[in-house]
Short mmCIF file of C-alpha atoms (C1' of nucleotides) in Angstrom, two decimals:
data_model
loop_
_atom_site.label_atom_id
_atom_site.label_comp_id
_atom_site.label_asym_id
_atom_site.label_seq_id
_atom_site.Cartn_x
_atom_site.Cartn_y
_atom_site.Cartn_z
CA UNK A 1 -8.02 -2.90 -0.97
CA UNK A 2 -8.99 -0.18 -3.34
CA UNK A 3 -7.08 0.29 -6.52
CA UNK A 4 -4.36 2.82 -6.79
CA UNK A 5 -3.95 5.39 -9.49
CA UNK A 6 -0.85 5.26 -11.64
CA UNK A 7 0.72 8.15 -9.79
CA UNK A 8 -0.05 6.63 -6.43
CA UNK A 9 1.57 3.40 -7.47
CA UNK A 10 4.64 5.33 -8.47
CA UNK A 11 4.84 6.95 -5.09
CA UNK A 12 4.33 3.66 -3.30
CA UNK A 13 7.02 2.16 -5.49
CA UNK A 14 9.40 4.94 -4.61
CA UNK A 15 8.86 4.37 -0.92
CA UNK A 16 9.89 0.77 -1.32
CA UNK A 17 12.75 1.62 -3.63
CA UNK A 18 14.18 4.10 -1.19
CA UNK A 19 13.90 1.58 1.61
CA UNK A 20 15.73 -1.01 -0.47
CA UNK A 21 18.48 1.31 -1.54
CA UNK A 22 19.04 3.26 1.64
CA UNK A 23 17.46 1.23 4.39
CA UNK A 24 15.46 4.25 5.49
CA UNK A 25 12.18 5.77 4.46
CA UNK A 26 12.28 8.99 2.46
CA UNK A 27 11.19 12.29 3.92
CA UNK A 28 8.48 14.33 2.25
CA UNK A 29 11.07 16.62 0.73
CA UNK A 30 13.02 13.70 -0.66
CA UNK A 31 9.88 12.41 -2.31
CA UNK A 32 9.18 15.88 -3.57
CA UNK A 33 12.60 16.08 -5.17
CA UNK A 34 12.42 12.65 -6.69
CA UNK A 35 9.21 13.44 -8.52
CA UNK A 36 10.16 17.01 -9.27
CA UNK A 37 7.31 18.48 -7.26
CA UNK A 38 7.51 22.08 -6.20
CA UNK A 39 5.52 21.58 -3.07
CA UNK A 40 5.58 19.06 -0.28
CA UNK A 41 1.84 19.24 -0.29
CA UNK A 42 1.85 17.26 -3.51
CA UNK A 43 3.50 14.53 -1.50
CA UNK A 44 1.04 14.96 1.31
CA UNK A 45 -1.83 14.25 -1.02
CA UNK A 46 -0.38 11.01 -2.24
CA UNK A 47 0.66 9.85 1.20
CA UNK A 48 -2.83 10.54 2.48
CA UNK A 49 -4.33 8.65 -0.43
CA UNK A 50 -2.09 5.67 0.15
CA UNK A 51 -2.96 5.72 3.81
CA UNK A 52 -6.66 6.07 3.18
CA UNK A 53 -6.62 3.14 0.77
CA UNK A 54 -4.80 1.05 3.30
CA UNK A 55 -1.51 0.54 1.54
CA UNK A 56 0.62 2.23 4.14
CA UNK A 57 0.47 3.33 7.74
CA UNK A 58 2.39 6.05 9.45
CA UNK A 59 2.79 7.79 12.75
CA UNK A 60 1.53 11.35 12.22
CA UNK A 61 4.04 14.02 13.04
CA UNK A 62 7.00 11.73 13.06
CA UNK A 63 9.70 11.73 10.44
CA UNK A 64 10.28 8.85 8.10
CA UNK A 65 7.93 6.49 9.87
CA UNK A 66 6.20 4.65 7.09
CA UNK A 67 4.98 1.16 7.16
CA UNK A 68 3.81 -0.83 4.20
CA UNK A 69 0.78 -3.02 4.72
CA UNK A 70 0.99 -6.10 2.62
CA UNK A 71 -2.29 -7.86 2.36
CA UNK A 72 -1.98 -11.54 3.08
CA UNK A 73 -5.58 -12.36 2.48
CA UNK A 74 -4.72 -15.00 -0.08
CA UNK A 75 -5.73 -18.42 1.08
CA UNK A 76 -5.64 -21.02 -1.67
CA UNK A 77 -2.16 -22.27 -2.40
CA UNK A 78 -2.48 -23.24 -6.04
CA UNK A 79 -0.69 -26.53 -6.38
CA UNK A 80 1.25 -25.85 -9.50
CA UNK A 81 4.15 -27.59 -11.00
CA UNK A 82 7.43 -27.24 -9.23
CA UNK A 83 7.89 -23.66 -8.33
CA UNK A 84 11.50 -22.79 -7.83
CA UNK A 85 12.30 -19.94 -5.50
CA UNK A 86 15.49 -18.05 -5.18
CA UNK A 87 16.35 -17.33 -1.60
CA UNK A 88 19.04 -15.04 -0.25
CA UNK A 89 21.29 -16.58 2.36
CA UNK A 90 22.67 -14.57 5.23
CA UNK A 91 25.42 -15.36 7.64
CA UNK A 92 23.67 -13.36 10.23
CA UNK A 93 20.78 -10.99 9.98
CA UNK A 94 20.75 -7.55 11.38
CA UNK A 95 18.15 -5.00 10.61
CA UNK A 96 16.40 -3.93 7.52
CA UNK A 97 15.26 -7.19 6.15
CA UNK A 98 11.51 -7.26 5.99
CA UNK A 99 10.96 -4.14 4.01
CA UNK A 100 14.24 -3.89 2.19
CA UNK A 101 15.65 -6.75 0.28
CA UNK A 102 18.99 -5.65 1.47
CA UNK A 103 21.66 -7.48 -0.45
CA UNK A 104 24.50 -6.35 1.72
CA UNK A 105 25.27 -9.03 4.23
CA UNK A 106 24.10 -11.65 1.85
CA UNK A 107 26.61 -14.45 1.65
CA UNK A 108 25.01 -16.52 -1.05
CA UNK A 109 21.89 -17.61 -2.77
CA UNK A 110 19.97 -20.79 -2.87
CA UNK A 111 17.35 -22.08 -5.18
CA UNK A 112 14.91 -24.74 -4.24
CA UNK A 113 11.39 -25.68 -5.17
CA UNK A 114 8.76 -24.53 -2.76
CA UNK A 115 7.47 -27.98 -2.07
CA UNK A 116 10.75 -29.39 -0.87
CA UNK A 117 11.35 -26.37 1.25
CA UNK A 118 7.81 -26.31 2.59
CA UNK A 119 7.42 -22.62 2.04
CA UNK A 120 4.92 -20.43 0.31
CA UNK A 121 5.85 -17.98 -2.36
CA UNK A 122 3.56 -15.39 -0.88
CA UNK A 123 5.56 -15.30 2.30
CA UNK A 124 8.98 -13.80 2.42
CA UNK A 125 11.73 -16.30 3.04
CA UNK A 126 15.43 -16.24 3.54
CA UNK A 127 18.26 -18.63 4.23
CA UNK A 128 20.34 -18.57 7.34
CA UNK A 129 23.74 -20.14 7.69
CA UNK A 130 23.74 -21.80 11.08
CA UNK A 131 26.58 -21.11 13.42
CA UNK A 132 27.05 -22.95 16.67
CA UNK A 133 25.91 -26.21 18.09
CA UNK A 134 22.82 -25.12 19.95
CA UNK A 135 20.43 -27.12 17.76
CA UNK A 136 22.35 -30.36 17.20
CA UNK A 137 19.76 -32.44 18.99
CA UNK A 138 17.21 -31.27 16.46
CA UNK A 139 19.53 -32.36 13.68
CA UNK A 140 20.69 -28.89 12.77
CA UNK A 141 24.44 -28.56 12.71
CA UNK A 142 27.03 -25.89 12.36
CA UNK A 143 27.24 -24.94 8.71
CA UNK A 144 23.75 -26.03 7.76
CA UNK A 145 21.52 -23.65 5.89
CA UNK A 146 18.08 -23.18 7.32
CA UNK A 147 15.26 -21.82 5.21
CA UNK A 148 13.20 -19.45 7.25
CA UNK A 149 9.76 -18.22 6.37
CA UNK A 150 8.39 -15.05 7.83
CA UNK A 151 5.29 -16.07 9.67
CA UNK A 152 3.92 -16.31 13.14
CA UNK A 153 5.49 -19.07 15.23
CA UNK A 154 3.55 -21.84 16.85
CA UNK A 155 4.56 -23.80 19.92
CA UNK A 156 7.30 -26.22 19.03
CA UNK A 157 8.45 -24.45 15.91
CA UNK A 158 12.09 -23.80 15.37
CA UNK A 159 12.45 -20.09 14.92
CA UNK A 160 15.06 -17.53 14.02
CA UNK A 161 15.00 -14.99 16.81
CA UNK A 162 16.80 -11.77 17.40
CA UNK A 163 18.83 -11.64 20.56
CA UNK A 164 21.54 -9.08 21.21
CA UNK A 165 21.78 -8.10 17.60
CA UNK A 166 22.41 -11.62 16.42
CA UNK A 167 19.95 -13.99 14.93
CA UNK A 168 19.97 -17.38 16.56
CA UNK A 169 18.02 -20.54 16.01
CA UNK A 170 16.01 -21.90 18.88
CA UNK A 171 12.88 -23.86 19.56
CA UNK A 172 9.90 -21.67 20.34
CA UNK A 173 7.91 -22.80 23.36
CA UNK A 174 4.56 -21.20 24.01
CA UNK A 175 2.59 -23.08 26.61
CA UNK A 176 -0.72 -21.62 27.72
CA UNK A 177 -0.48 -19.75 30.97
CA UNK A 178 3.15 -18.78 30.72
CA UNK A 179 5.07 -16.37 28.56
CA UNK A 180 6.79 -17.81 25.49
CA UNK A 181 10.47 -18.61 25.69
CA UNK A 182 13.24 -20.12 23.63
CA UNK A 183 14.84 -23.48 24.16
CA UNK A 184 18.12 -24.70 22.74
CA UNK A 185 18.19 -28.26 21.45
CA UNK A 186 21.42 -29.19 23.12
CA UNK A 187 21.80 -30.29 26.72
CA UNK A 188 24.94 -28.25 27.06
CA UNK A 189 23.16 -25.04 26.15
CA UNK A 190 20.86 -23.16 28.49
CA UNK A 191 17.19 -22.55 27.93
CA UNK A 192 16.70 -18.88 27.31
CA UNK A 193 13.75 -18.58 29.60
CA UNK A 194 11.66 -15.44 29.81
CA UNK A 195 13.53 -13.35 27.30
CA UNK A 196 13.11 -9.65 27.82
CA UNK A 197 12.59 -8.84 24.22
CA UNK A 198 11.69 -11.78 22.08
CA UNK A 199 11.60 -10.91 18.42
CA UNK A 200 10.90 -13.86 16.19
CA UNK A 201 12.07 -13.21 12.69
CA UNK A 202 10.64 -16.28 11.12
CA UNK A 203 9.92 -19.96 11.32
CA UNK A 204 12.39 -22.55 10.06
CA UNK A 205 10.79 -24.66 7.36
CA UNK A 206 13.62 -26.65 5.93
CA UNK A 207 17.24 -27.53 6.42
CA UNK A 208 19.76 -27.94 3.64
CA UNK A 209 23.06 -29.52 4.52
CA UNK A 210 25.98 -29.77 2.22
CA UNK A 211 27.80 -32.93 3.20
CA UNK B 1 35.77 -4.22 13.69
CA UNK B 2 36.50 -3.03 17.17
CA UNK B 3 34.65 -4.54 20.05
CA UNK B 4 31.64 -2.87 21.51
CA UNK B 5 31.00 -2.22 25.17
CA UNK B 6 28.02 -3.85 26.79
CA UNK B 7 26.06 -0.64 26.71
CA UNK B 8 26.89 -0.03 23.08
CA UNK B 9 25.72 -3.51 22.20
CA UNK B 10 22.47 -2.79 23.95
CA UNK B 11 21.98 0.35 21.92
CA UNK B 12 22.82 -1.43 18.70
CA UNK B 13 20.41 -4.18 19.64
CA UNK B 14 17.69 -1.65 20.30
CA UNK B 15 18.18 -0.08 16.91
CA UNK B 16 17.59 -3.43 15.30
CA UNK B 17 14.75 -4.30 17.60
CA UNK B 18 12.95 -1.08 16.78
CA UNK B 19 13.47 -1.69 13.09
CA UNK B 20 12.05 -5.17 13.45
CA UNK B 21 9.04 -4.12 15.44
CA UNK B 22 8.13 -0.87 13.75
CA UNK B 23 9.88 -0.96 10.41
CA UNK B 24 11.46 2.39 11.16
CA UNK B 25 14.56 3.52 12.96
CA UNK B 26 14.12 5.14 16.36
CA UNK B 27 14.71 8.83 16.90
CA UNK B 28 17.21 10.01 19.49
CA UNK B 29 14.43 10.79 21.91
CA UNK B 30 12.91 7.37 21.48
CA UNK B 31 16.25 5.81 22.29
CA UNK B 32 16.57 8.15 25.23
CA UNK B 33 13.21 7.04 26.60
CA UNK B 34 13.86 3.36 26.08
CA UNK B 35 17.03 3.46 28.14
CA UNK B 36 15.70 5.96 30.64
CA UNK B 37 18.25 8.61 29.79
CA UNK B 38 17.60 12.17 30.80
CA UNK B 39 19.50 13.68 27.95
CA UNK B 40 19.61 13.03 24.26
CA UNK B 41 23.31 13.59 24.47
CA UNK B 42 23.67 10.23 26.18
CA UNK B 43 22.26 8.79 22.97
CA UNK B 44 24.55 10.95 20.90
CA UNK B 45 27.57 9.46 22.61
CA UNK B 46 26.56 5.91 21.86
CA UNK B 47 25.56 6.64 18.29
CA UNK B 48 28.89 8.33 17.70
CA UNK B 49 30.71 5.38 19.22
CA UNK B 50 28.83 2.91 17.06
CA UNK B 51 29.57 5.02 14.05
CA UNK B 52 33.23 5.42 14.91
CA UNK B 53 33.63 1.69 15.40
CA UNK B 54 32.01 1.07 12.07
CA UNK B 55 28.84 -0.69 13.15
CA UNK B 56 26.44 1.86 11.77
CA UNK B 57 26.33 4.74 9.34
CA UNK B 58 24.01 7.68 9.27
CA UNK B 59 23.27 10.84 7.38
CA UNK B 60 24.05 13.71 9.77
CA UNK B 61 21.19 16.06 10.40
CA UNK B 62 18.57 13.75 9.05
CA UNK B 63 16.01 11.99 11.14
CA UNK B 64 15.89 8.25 11.56
CA UNK B 65 18.45 7.53 8.88
CA UNK B 66 20.51 4.74 10.33
CA UNK B 67 22.14 1.99 8.46
CA UNK B 68 23.71 -1.06 9.96
CA UNK B 69 26.97 -2.15 8.44
CA UNK B 70 27.31 -5.87 8.37
CA UNK B 71 30.92 -6.77 8.07
CA UNK B 72 31.41 -7.99 4.56
CA UNK B 73 35.12 -8.42 4.79
CA UNK B 74 34.99 -11.69 2.93
CA UNK B 75 35.77 -11.90 -0.73
CA UNK B 76 33.45 -11.02 -3.55
CA UNK B 77 30.29 -13.08 -3.68
CA UNK B 78 30.06 -14.03 -7.33
CA UNK B 79 26.45 -13.40 -8.10
CA UNK B 80 26.12 -15.66 -11.04
CA UNK B 81 23.11 -17.36 -12.38
CA UNK B 82 22.65 -20.46 -10.34
CA UNK B 83 22.31 -23.73 -12.10
CA UNK B 84 19.16 -25.43 -10.98
CA UNK B 85 18.88 -29.15 -11.35
CA UNK B 86 15.78 -31.26 -11.28
CA UNK B 87 16.26 -34.46 -9.37
CA UNK B 88 13.93 -37.45 -9.12
CA UNK B 89 13.23 -38.67 -5.61
CA UNK B 90 12.79 -42.35 -4.80
CA UNK B 91 11.39 -43.99 -1.77
CA UNK B 92 13.61 -46.95 -2.25
CA UNK B 93 15.85 -48.02 -5.03
CA UNK B 94 16.20 -51.61 -5.88
CA UNK B 95 18.18 -52.63 -8.88
CA UNK B 96 20.58 -49.91 -9.58
CA UNK B 97 19.79 -46.58 -10.96
CA UNK B 98 17.20 -46.72 -13.66
CA UNK B 99 18.47 -45.90 -17.04
CA UNK B 100 16.24 -44.00 -19.30
CA UNK B 101 13.55 -41.77 -17.99
CA UNK B 102 11.90 -44.35 -15.92
CA UNK B 103 9.59 -42.56 -13.57
CA UNK B 104 8.09 -45.58 -11.91
CA UNK B 105 9.16 -45.82 -8.34
CA UNK B 106 9.63 -42.12 -8.29
CA UNK B 107 7.78 -40.53 -5.42
CA UNK B 108 8.53 -36.93 -6.15
CA UNK B 109 10.83 -34.43 -7.64
CA UNK B 110 13.10 -31.86 -6.18
CA UNK B 111 14.79 -28.85 -7.63
CA UNK B 112 17.85 -27.29 -6.16
CA UNK B 113 20.80 -25.34 -7.41
CA UNK B 114 23.94 -27.36 -7.87
CA UNK B 115 25.97 -25.25 -5.51
CA UNK B 116 23.74 -25.76 -2.51
CA UNK B 117 23.52 -29.44 -3.22
CA UNK B 118 27.21 -29.81 -3.89
CA UNK B 119 26.68 -31.87 -7.00
CA UNK B 120 27.86 -31.65 -10.56
CA UNK B 121 25.52 -31.55 -13.47
CA UNK B 122 27.69 -33.97 -15.34
CA UNK B 123 27.12 -36.68 -12.81
CA UNK B 124 23.86 -38.44 -12.46
CA UNK B 125 22.07 -37.64 -9.25
CA UNK B 126 18.93 -38.69 -7.52
CA UNK B 127 17.10 -38.08 -4.30
CA UNK B 128 16.44 -40.68 -1.71
CA UNK B 129 13.77 -40.51 0.93
CA UNK B 130 15.40 -41.84 4.06
CA UNK B 131 13.66 -44.50 6.05
CA UNK B 132 14.85 -45.68 9.40
CA UNK B 133 17.07 -44.33 12.06
CA UNK B 134 20.38 -45.80 11.07
CA UNK B 135 22.02 -42.46 10.36
CA UNK B 136 20.64 -40.25 13.11
CA UNK B 137 24.05 -39.70 14.63
CA UNK B 138 25.12 -38.16 11.34
CA UNK B 139 22.15 -35.83 11.47
CA UNK B 140 20.10 -37.72 8.91
CA UNK B 141 16.64 -38.58 10.12
CA UNK B 142 13.69 -40.59 9.01
CA UNK B 143 11.88 -38.63 6.34
CA UNK B 144 14.86 -36.59 5.19
CA UNK B 145 15.70 -36.46 1.53
CA UNK B 146 19.28 -37.18 0.65
CA UNK B 147 20.74 -36.06 -2.65
CA UNK B 148 23.00 -38.74 -3.98
CA UNK B 149 25.52 -38.33 -6.74
CA UNK B 150 26.80 -41.26 -8.70
CA UNK B 151 30.50 -41.30 -8.13
CA UNK B 152 33.19 -43.36 -6.52
CA UNK B 153 33.08 -43.28 -2.73
CA UNK B 154 35.95 -42.18 -0.56
CA UNK B 155 36.58 -43.27 2.99
CA UNK B 156 34.18 -41.48 5.31
CA UNK B 157 31.59 -40.65 2.67
CA UNK B 158 27.99 -41.39 3.36
CA UNK B 159 26.83 -43.65 0.57
CA UNK B 160 23.68 -45.20 -0.75
CA UNK B 161 24.44 -48.88 -0.97
CA UNK B 162 22.50 -51.83 -2.18
CA UNK B 163 21.98 -54.52 0.40
CA UNK B 164 19.38 -57.22 0.09
CA UNK B 165 17.52 -55.47 -2.66
CA UNK B 166 17.11 -52.35 -0.57
CA UNK B 167 19.10 -49.21 -0.76
CA UNK B 168 20.28 -48.02 2.60
CA UNK B 169 22.34 -45.13 3.73
CA UNK B 170 25.56 -45.92 5.53
CA UNK B 171 28.99 -44.52 6.08
CA UNK B 172 31.59 -45.98 3.81
CA UNK B 173 34.79 -47.04 5.54
CA UNK B 174 37.78 -47.96 3.47
CA UNK B 175 40.91 -48.24 5.55
CA UNK B 176 44.08 -49.40 3.86
CA UNK B 177 44.86 -53.04 4.43
CA UNK B 178 41.30 -54.21 4.98
CA UNK B 179 38.30 -54.57 2.75
CA UNK B 180 35.79 -51.73 2.73
CA UNK B 181 32.70 -52.02 4.85
CA UNK B 182 29.63 -50.02 5.87
CA UNK B 183 28.98 -48.47 9.22
CA UNK B 184 25.69 -47.22 10.57
CA UNK B 185 25.71 -43.92 12.41
CA UNK B 186 23.64 -45.12 15.29
CA UNK B 187 24.90 -47.08 18.27
CA UNK B 188 21.84 -49.27 18.23
CA UNK B 189 22.51 -50.43 14.70
CA UNK B 190 25.18 -52.91 13.80
CA UNK B 191 28.14 -52.23 11.65
CA UNK B 192 27.73 -54.17 8.47
CA UNK B 193 31.19 -55.49 8.37
CA UNK B 194 32.51 -57.37 5.39
CA UNK B 195 29.53 -57.28 3.12
CA UNK B 196 29.38 -59.98 0.54
CA UNK B 197 28.44 -57.83 -2.33
CA UNK B 198 28.99 -54.20 -1.73
CA UNK B 199 27.36 -52.16 -4.43
CA UNK B 200 27.64 -48.48 -3.84
CA UNK B 201 25.07 -46.60 -5.82
CA UNK B 202 26.24 -43.17 -5.05
CA UNK B 203 27.64 -40.70 -2.57
CA UNK B 204 25.39 -38.51 -0.48
CA UNK B 205 26.14 -34.87 -1.14
CA UNK B 206 23.36 -33.01 0.57
CA UNK B 207 20.45 -33.43 2.92
CA UNK B 208 17.16 -31.62 2.61
CA UNK B 209 14.82 -31.78 5.55
CA UNK B 210 11.31 -30.49 5.58
CA UNK B 211 10.60 -29.39 9.14
"C1'" DT C 1 -24.14 21.65 -14.49
"C1'" DT C 2 -22.57 20.46 -10.18
"C1'" DT C 3 -19.92 17.62 -7.45
"C1'" DC C 4 -16.11 14.96 -6.29
"C1'" DA C 5 -11.54 13.05 -6.58
"C1'" DT C 6 -6.93 13.59 -8.39
"C1'" DA C 7 -2.96 16.33 -8.83
"C1'" DC C 8 -0.60 19.85 -8.16
"C1'" DT C 9 1.85 25.27 -6.70
"C1'" DA C 10 2.94 28.43 -2.95
"C1'" DA C 11 4.06 30.05 1.49
"C1'" DG C 12 4.57 29.50 6.10
"C1'" DC C 13 3.93 27.46 10.88
"C1'" DA C 14 5.07 24.27 14.51
"C1'" DA C 15 6.63 20.08 16.07
"C1'" DA C 16 10.10 16.61 15.74
"C1'" DT C 17 14.70 15.78 15.75
"C1'" DG C 18 19.72 16.12 15.35
"C1'" DT C 19 23.61 18.89 17.35
"C1'" DT C 20 26.42 21.54 20.29
"C1'" DT C 21 28.51 23.33 24.51
"C1'" DA C 22 29.39 22.75 29.31
"C1'" DG C 23 29.71 20.27 32.77
"C1'" DG C 24 30.14 15.67 36.19
"C1'" DT C 25 31.60 10.75 37.68
"C1'" DG C 26 33.67 6.91 37.37
"C1'" DT C 27 37.13 3.13 35.29
"C1'" DT C 28 41.00 1.83 32.64
"C1'" DT C 29 45.37 2.77 30.52
"C1'" DT C 30 49.84 5.03 30.32
"C1'" DA D 1 49.40 10.77 38.93
"C1'" DA D 2 47.86 12.01 34.59
"C1'" DA D 3 45.55 11.02 30.55
"C1'" DA D 4 42.08 8.74 28.08
"C1'" DC D 5 37.75 6.89 27.65
"C1'" DA D 6 32.97 5.44 28.70
"C1'" DC D 7 28.85 7.23 30.36
"C1'" DC D 8 25.81 10.42 31.84
"C1'" DT D 9 22.93 15.32 33.05
"C1'" DA D 10 21.41 19.85 31.50
"C1'" DA D 11 20.07 23.39 28.57
"C1'" DA D 12 19.93 25.58 24.50
"C1'" DC D 13 20.15 25.78 19.40
"C1'" DA D 14 19.37 24.96 14.48
"C1'" DT D 15 17.71 22.18 11.02
"C1'" DT D 16 14.75 18.88 9.29
"C1'" DT D 17 10.41 17.67 8.48
"C1'" DG D 18 5.48 17.03 8.88
"C1'" DC D 19 1.45 19.76 8.39
"C1'" DT D 20 -1.83 23.45 7.37
"C1'" DT D 21 -4.21 26.89 4.64
"C1'" DA D 22 -5.14 28.94 0.19
"C1'" DG D 23 -5.56 28.47 -4.52
"C1'" DT D 24 -5.40 26.41 -9.70
"C1'" DA D 25 -6.50 22.87 -13.01
"C1'" DT D 26 -8.45 18.53 -15.03
"C1'" DG D 27 -11.34 14.73 -15.71
"C1'" DA D 28 -14.89 11.54 -14.13
"C1'" DA D 29 -19.24 10.77 -11.83
"C1'" DA D 30 -23.97 12.30 -10.23
#
DNA sequence: TTTCATACTAAGCAAATGTTTAGGTGTTTT
DNA sequence: AAAACACCTAAACATTTGCTTAGTATGAAA
């Protein structure tokens, strides 16, 4: 990706800031105000530049529809010393997470080194306080904290998925030839077969249980 | 918070789904289309209901400016600096806990904040890589790392105990009137009733599993 | 110098979007 | 039975908001 000018970085930063603070993207006029511009066309120029350089995407004509493209081209995980990561823990996750590090709804924080947790610093991760017994056969109990990394799920992964506005933990099954579905690891719970809208929020990488 | 109707839950779910998939909130007309409404006022009704019941907030007149209110009725989350502890991990522990900074036998290190691990800095703690299946019914599996704190065991605690030169994980049972013994949490394993020399090395406080 | 990119002001248009008013049909509660 | 509420259609209406065109200025690159 091409480099950004100082001003363009400021604008990009403001986009993210606004998302963090308000959970919504700013309109052109809000950006204009924030920077003290006297014309929305000043905004237009920067937005176009950011788009052209690949840092954001938008849907032309629609209001407040930004999208930040984070490049995940990095490949080599540099095996350093123990790298401790601070992870927000949620009781349940609603909307707004990926682009806004929304602290409301956070019920705690957890620090663990990346190696024990099996996560990468480059990926965004969060903790999830497990509720319910649907994963007991996989050794995940009510009250456990699961560390979830935002990445694409593979068959057999335990994933945090969004169903009916609640995030639940299930095993992701993706056999060739059939659509993916979610399976609970408890005989008493049903397999959520072809789910209408399956939104995987992340893949569980580690479990921390406080005995 | 008041309960939502089925339809209202669907709308709330769609708000979150759209946020997840597109990173933006849907407009009224997008909601209308998704549910097959023929009037944006159908959307208006649901949005108003969700707002009235406290599930979302918005900025009137502005486009795509939702905000989901997670109920944070619980007390204040004290955002303090977490105290991170570095813990040596052993594959097996023979003679007691090594004094000094003996790193031989150590197979790794783990860092975690004291709160998540449920340990005190004042006490000596170490990690133990679990081998065997003797504690599966307690949700501790082969390969898990257990964080053990050196302290006196209470009845029902899971302890690291020294038996035959090997440290194993068992549940400590100490009923009044009879001598304490160790019990495996797996039907296929025997209860180690009156053990000749019962040396408890520490009490398990947390489990960390790398999925 | 000329050209190009950045960085803006200014004014206005048109589409996107939220909002209102006026109904209609059920179901549940009083 | 009446009132209250959930749920929806229909048609405007008004604001928000993206977008365009026109023009000024500066500094770097060709």
